[in-house]
Amino acid sequence: MVNRGNEIPKTFFSPRDHQVELLEKARKGNVIVPLGTGTGKTFIAVLLIKDHTAVLTDPSGKKKAFFLVDKVSIVEQQAQHIECHTVLCVGRIHGSRNADAASSLEKFNKFICNYEVVVSTAQIFLNVLDHGFIHLEDIALLVLDECHHVLGKNHPYRRIMHRYKNCSEDKRPKVLGLTASLINDKTPSSKLRQLISQLESIMCSDVVTASDIVSISKYGPSPKEFVIVCEDSCSVNSNEGVLLINTLRLNDEYDTKLKILLFIVIFQPYLIINFINFTYMFSEAVQDFCLKSREFNSEFEIDPRKQVLEAVRRTLSVLKQMGCWCAWKVCQFFQKQLKKHSLQKMLPEKQMKFLMMGETAMYQAKKLLDKKVFLVLMRKSKKFQ
């Protein structure tokens, strides 16, 4: 079969209904478009860029469109997307490509004159803006990908929009913000409206959505769902605990206090398996004991307690919220992480052994959970045979 994709003209568009609706809103003013992954945020930006073709290609003018991204890895992806669907020349500029163009006015002018649209990292754009190589009044359209980063106080997006506000209103470029998550942080529902208002204020834009939200969900990626059955998390054989204690005997070179600390941290994974014996009070007591221990001074030396305690706390949290199978996976992850940290060069012996003890704890916790997930793994392997 012959692939005739290249025969389709670049001016051919087939936008979905929600994209057309959001484009109309973007034409009327500055907007923020919150759409999930796979629902066509970037295509809306492409449509809006195409709307500005006449302005961008006008020989008498010098207006440009800038598509800003947060990460270098996204520059090429977005540039190719614009090139695929428009007839405009698209330039790329970031730390590893054309970075020299941002070093002087002469080099930047030589670079920018070849393109109507430039895809750039936010930091590079901020640099050329601050150096006066380009001014906001020279820009027709400013697209901010993952615009929720503007809420970060020191993020380049925030500083760019600060300069945008200082620009005369009649000379400001049109702004389009794209994001998959308006608020990319844990936020109480009571503060959600306040943060969205703050986002709108900083971006000088309005958050808009399509009228038919249900239809949009059809275009997003659909997750694959699996039902995994495990044994009751509360059922633990007490003999396993005795075996664990005997396996994790401590080295005599540690003093008594450090032995107690290591014993609690290592024995804790067994305790978290048994919901009946483990309580939040005990968890807090262990954490308090570790923090008050004088074996490590975080101000003068590497303190490995944080990494080990994080592994224990998160494993406990996953076990209580998601069950044995998920905790089993988490144990493997933290076992690898602690092993990686313990193998760091120039790490003092005491810290290295503490991290190795933490790794052993995760290994033993995984072994206890092995029996609980074994039947699940057997069922899964038979299912796919």
XYZ file of C-alpha atoms in Angstrom:
385
model
C 0.000 0.000 0.000
C 1.359 3.413 -1.006
C 1.506 6.078 1.689
C 0.122 9.269 0.147
C 0.301 11.379 3.309
C 2.784 13.740 1.651
C 0.262 14.495 -1.100
C -2.127 16.117 1.375
C -1.605 19.893 1.208
C -0.354 21.587 4.349
C -3.316 23.969 4.194
C -5.698 21.052 4.762
C -7.171 21.001 8.271
C -9.846 18.863 9.816
C -10.344 20.282 13.325
C -12.766 18.727 15.768
C -15.784 20.606 17.044
C -14.253 21.491 20.400
C -11.092 22.764 18.694
C -13.114 25.054 16.422
C -15.037 26.398 19.419
C -11.879 27.082 21.425
C -10.198 28.662 18.400
C -13.070 31.148 18.114
C -12.570 32.113 21.752
C -8.823 32.484 21.201
C -9.467 34.808 18.254
C -11.430 37.166 20.489
C -8.834 37.566 23.243
C -6.120 36.043 25.404
C -7.168 32.609 26.632
C -5.860 29.610 28.558
C -6.917 26.257 27.104
C -6.884 23.379 29.624
C -7.112 20.104 27.720
C -5.865 16.641 28.617
C -3.119 14.788 26.785
C -4.195 13.640 23.335
C -7.126 16.047 22.991
C -5.427 18.442 20.566
C -4.124 21.445 22.506
C -1.205 22.021 20.148
C -3.450 21.818 17.093
C -5.476 24.757 18.432
C -2.228 26.731 18.645
C -1.395 25.718 15.065
C -4.808 26.926 13.897
C -4.275 30.252 15.641
C -0.790 30.594 14.137
C -2.302 29.956 10.714
C -4.779 32.755 11.406
C -1.799 35.110 11.705
C -0.176 34.004 8.432
C -0.949 37.270 6.646
C 0.631 39.326 9.429
C 3.648 37.046 9.789
C 4.416 36.979 6.047
C 3.798 40.680 5.382
C 7.013 42.021 3.753
C 6.429 45.491 5.158
C 6.149 44.241 8.724
C 8.426 42.385 11.101
C 5.948 40.584 13.336
C 6.843 37.105 14.566
C 5.068 34.305 16.412
C 6.814 32.655 19.354
C 5.885 29.225 20.696
C 7.472 28.856 24.140
C 8.072 25.533 25.877
C 9.356 24.597 29.310
C 11.722 21.790 28.260
C 14.334 21.464 25.530
C 13.032 18.012 24.577
C 9.700 19.482 23.446
C 11.130 22.130 21.088
C 11.658 19.838 18.093
C 8.341 18.066 18.605
C 6.302 21.273 18.550
C 8.315 22.776 15.689
C 7.659 19.727 13.518
C 3.968 19.910 14.355
C 3.757 23.526 13.165
C 5.777 22.777 10.013
C 3.547 19.827 9.188
C 0.345 21.877 9.220
C 1.442 25.307 7.976
C 3.437 26.843 5.125
C 5.404 29.031 7.541
C 9.141 28.795 8.180
C 9.781 27.584 11.718
C 12.998 28.198 13.639
C 14.279 26.424 16.742
C 16.351 27.933 19.489
C 17.454 26.412 22.793
C 20.601 25.629 24.737
C 21.804 22.980 22.272
C 20.602 24.493 19.008
C 21.143 28.013 17.657
C 22.056 29.132 21.184
C 24.724 31.369 19.666
C 21.939 33.449 18.098
C 21.052 34.732 21.561
C 24.582 35.982 22.234
C 24.418 39.225 20.235
C 21.932 41.472 18.454
C 23.617 40.961 15.086
C 23.483 37.161 15.327
C 19.898 37.196 16.568
C 18.731 39.447 13.713
C 20.481 37.167 11.232
C 18.683 34.180 12.754
C 15.205 35.678 13.164
C 14.960 37.112 9.641
C 14.731 33.585 8.205
C 11.614 32.564 10.132
C 8.018 33.610 10.737
C 7.578 31.320 13.738
C 10.157 30.482 16.403
C 9.862 27.626 18.895
C 12.027 28.426 21.893
C 12.608 27.475 25.486
C 11.219 30.032 27.907
C 14.633 30.901 29.348
C 16.205 31.674 25.951
C 13.245 33.878 25.027
C 13.514 35.709 28.345
C 17.218 36.290 27.703
C 16.729 37.829 24.252
C 13.859 39.892 25.636
C 15.973 41.261 28.489
C 18.902 41.986 26.159
C 16.616 43.994 23.901
C 17.212 41.759 20.870
C 13.450 41.630 20.381
C 10.535 43.538 21.892
C 7.043 42.346 22.708
C 5.573 44.833 20.232
C 7.483 42.935 17.499
C 5.517 39.779 18.317
C 2.058 39.035 16.922
C 1.343 35.850 18.868
C 2.849 34.375 22.027
C 2.016 30.737 22.834
C 2.980 29.345 26.252
C 2.987 25.556 26.423
C 2.375 24.082 29.906
C 1.481 27.589 31.042
C 0.633 26.469 34.607
C 4.367 26.907 35.315
C 3.674 30.639 35.373
C 2.523 30.183 38.986
C 6.129 29.459 39.967
C 7.633 32.650 41.384
C 11.023 32.252 39.694
C 9.924 30.495 36.510
C 10.822 32.236 33.208
C 7.114 32.232 32.234
C 6.330 34.359 35.285
C 9.053 36.855 34.445
C 8.010 37.002 30.785
C 4.424 37.817 31.744
C 5.686 40.481 34.147
C 7.343 42.201 31.183
C 4.165 41.647 29.187
C 2.182 43.670 31.735
C 4.702 46.497 31.489
C 4.126 46.685 27.737
C 1.555 49.160 26.406
C -1.822 47.410 25.969
C -2.208 48.436 22.332
C 1.198 46.915 21.503
C 0.870 43.634 23.398
C 0.870 40.381 21.390
C -2.028 37.949 21.607
C -1.442 35.270 24.252
C -2.502 31.628 24.146
C -1.801 29.407 27.144
C -1.876 25.619 26.842
C -1.936 23.202 29.767
C -3.072 19.719 30.688
C -3.444 20.716 34.343
C -4.339 24.222 35.471
C -2.970 23.558 38.956
C -0.013 21.177 39.002
C 0.193 20.795 42.765
C -1.738 19.511 45.766
C -4.356 22.176 46.406
C -7.325 22.207 48.804
C -10.626 22.611 46.977
C -11.266 25.781 48.977
C -8.251 27.454 47.321
C -8.821 26.171 43.784
C -10.866 29.143 42.595
C -8.308 31.543 44.067
C -5.395 29.857 42.265
C -7.229 29.792 38.934
C -7.977 33.507 39.318
C -4.295 34.081 40.076
C -3.330 32.129 36.954
C -5.690 34.237 34.844
C -4.336 37.442 36.358
C -0.672 36.576 35.739
C -1.386 35.368 32.204
C -3.665 38.347 31.414
C -5.983 35.687 29.999
C -9.261 33.887 30.651
C -9.532 30.143 31.236
C -11.932 28.742 28.625
C -13.414 25.312 27.979
C -15.547 23.769 25.266
C -19.291 23.609 25.843
C -19.437 19.843 25.256
C -16.891 18.460 27.710
C -18.165 14.885 27.323
C -17.253 14.759 23.626
C -13.666 15.821 24.402
C -13.133 12.740 26.567
C -13.568 10.566 23.462
C -10.300 11.850 22.020
C -8.094 11.413 25.094
C -6.051 8.251 25.724
C -8.025 5.406 27.293
C -6.297 3.592 30.175
C -5.955 -0.183 30.172
C -7.633 -1.585 33.254
C -6.649 -4.792 35.032
C -8.272 -6.372 38.074
C -5.690 -7.995 40.347
C -6.886 -10.059 43.304
C -4.651 -10.413 46.391
C -4.955 -12.103 49.747
C -6.091 -10.145 52.788
C -3.362 -7.680 53.754
C -3.961 -8.261 57.464
C -3.114 -11.966 57.446
C 0.533 -12.428 58.429
C 2.260 -15.488 59.784
C 4.028 -14.549 63.031
C 6.833 -17.016 62.204
C 7.759 -14.757 59.286
C 8.531 -11.991 61.766
C 10.855 -14.227 63.787
C 12.616 -15.307 60.583
C 13.047 -11.672 59.590
C 14.598 -10.756 62.948
C 17.094 -13.614 62.748
C 18.002 -12.707 59.175
C 18.642 -9.052 59.964
C 21.151 -9.397 62.810
C 23.174 -6.232 63.242
C 26.908 -5.903 63.103
C 28.644 -5.590 66.505
C 30.605 -2.550 65.400
C 27.569 -0.316 65.831
C 26.919 1.199 69.238
C 23.719 0.358 71.130
C 21.749 3.450 70.115
C 22.455 2.961 66.416
C 21.558 -0.715 66.758
C 18.167 0.256 68.152
C 17.639 2.757 65.358
C 18.586 0.299 62.624
C 16.539 -2.462 64.230
C 13.397 -0.316 64.209
C 13.909 0.868 60.634
C 14.631 -2.651 59.373
C 11.888 -4.325 61.377
C 9.316 -1.702 60.382
C 8.524 -3.257 56.954
C 7.400 -6.420 58.779
C 5.255 -4.349 61.107
C 3.573 -2.469 58.282
C 2.461 -5.759 56.783
C 0.467 -6.456 59.952
C -2.247 -3.803 60.146
C -3.375 -4.964 63.595
C -0.047 -4.418 65.374
C 1.127 -1.351 63.464
C -0.424 1.991 64.443
C 0.082 5.581 63.449
C 1.379 6.310 66.957
C 4.173 3.785 66.500
C 4.979 5.210 63.067
C 5.262 8.701 64.512
C 7.395 7.389 67.389
C 9.818 5.730 64.964
C 10.078 8.867 62.878
C 10.584 10.993 65.987
C 13.285 8.615 67.234
C 15.139 8.752 63.928
C 15.020 12.527 63.773
C 16.353 12.864 67.332
C 19.130 10.330 66.848
C 22.614 11.840 67.256
C 24.360 9.251 65.122
C 24.185 11.556 62.095
C 24.527 15.315 61.947
C 22.861 16.622 58.795
C 24.747 19.926 59.025
C 28.204 18.395 58.826
C 27.775 15.043 57.095
C 25.520 13.104 54.746
C 22.402 11.992 56.598
C 20.977 8.743 55.139
C 17.972 8.614 57.490
C 15.794 10.697 55.200
C 16.078 8.269 52.281
C 15.410 5.195 54.400
C 12.481 6.759 56.237
C 10.983 7.983 52.978
C 11.084 4.430 51.643
C 9.402 3.080 54.779
C 6.744 5.800 54.938
C 5.811 5.534 51.289
C 5.677 1.760 51.395
C 3.374 1.994 54.396
C 1.179 4.542 52.641
C 0.914 2.479 49.457
C 0.192 -0.693 51.416
C -2.653 0.918 53.337
C -4.178 2.689 50.355
C -3.566 0.305 47.456
C -2.837 -3.115 48.930
C -0.130 -5.763 48.787
C 0.547 -5.918 45.055
C 1.288 -2.192 44.754
C 3.377 -2.256 47.939
C 5.300 -5.204 46.468
C 6.172 -3.096 43.410
C 7.131 -0.116 45.578
C 9.457 -2.282 47.695
C 11.370 -3.279 44.556
C 11.659 0.355 43.488
C 13.026 1.563 46.826
C 15.342 -1.431 47.106
C 16.992 -0.372 43.832
C 17.075 3.282 44.879
C 18.732 2.603 48.237
C 21.258 0.262 46.619
C 22.106 2.951 44.067
C 22.653 5.530 46.821
C 24.778 3.140 48.895
C 27.156 2.598 45.952
C 27.976 6.282 45.583
C 31.680 7.063 45.568
C 33.155 9.010 48.483
C 30.259 7.969 50.734
C 31.406 7.414 54.362
C 31.249 3.821 55.606
C 28.668 4.517 58.324
C 26.255 6.107 55.862
C 26.866 3.384 53.293
C 26.037 0.619 55.785
C 22.927 2.441 56.955
C 21.657 2.650 53.376
C 22.513 -1.018 52.856
C 20.426 -1.836 55.936
C 17.564 0.115 54.384
C 17.989 -1.832 51.155
C 17.850 -5.073 53.140
C 14.663 -3.884 54.825
C 12.986 -3.330 51.459
C 14.228 -6.719 50.266
C 12.800 -8.499 53.307
C 9.500 -6.626 53.001
C 9.322 -7.716 49.367
C 9.991 -11.341 50.372
C 7.081 -11.240 52.812
C 4.853 -9.860 50.079
C 6.114 -12.394 47.513
C 3.858 -15.077 48.958
C 0.837 -12.808 48.749
C 1.321 -11.848 45.111
C 2.554 -15.251 43.900
C -0.935 -16.508 43.082
C -1.714 -13.284 41.268
C 1.395 -13.615 39.116
C 0.543 -17.240 38.358
C -2.981 -16.278 37.271
C -1.630 -13.458 35.131
C 0.926 -15.708 33.387
C -1.729 -18.348 32.645
C -4.066 -15.669 31.290
C -1.545 -14.517 28.674
C -0.305 -17.977 27.656
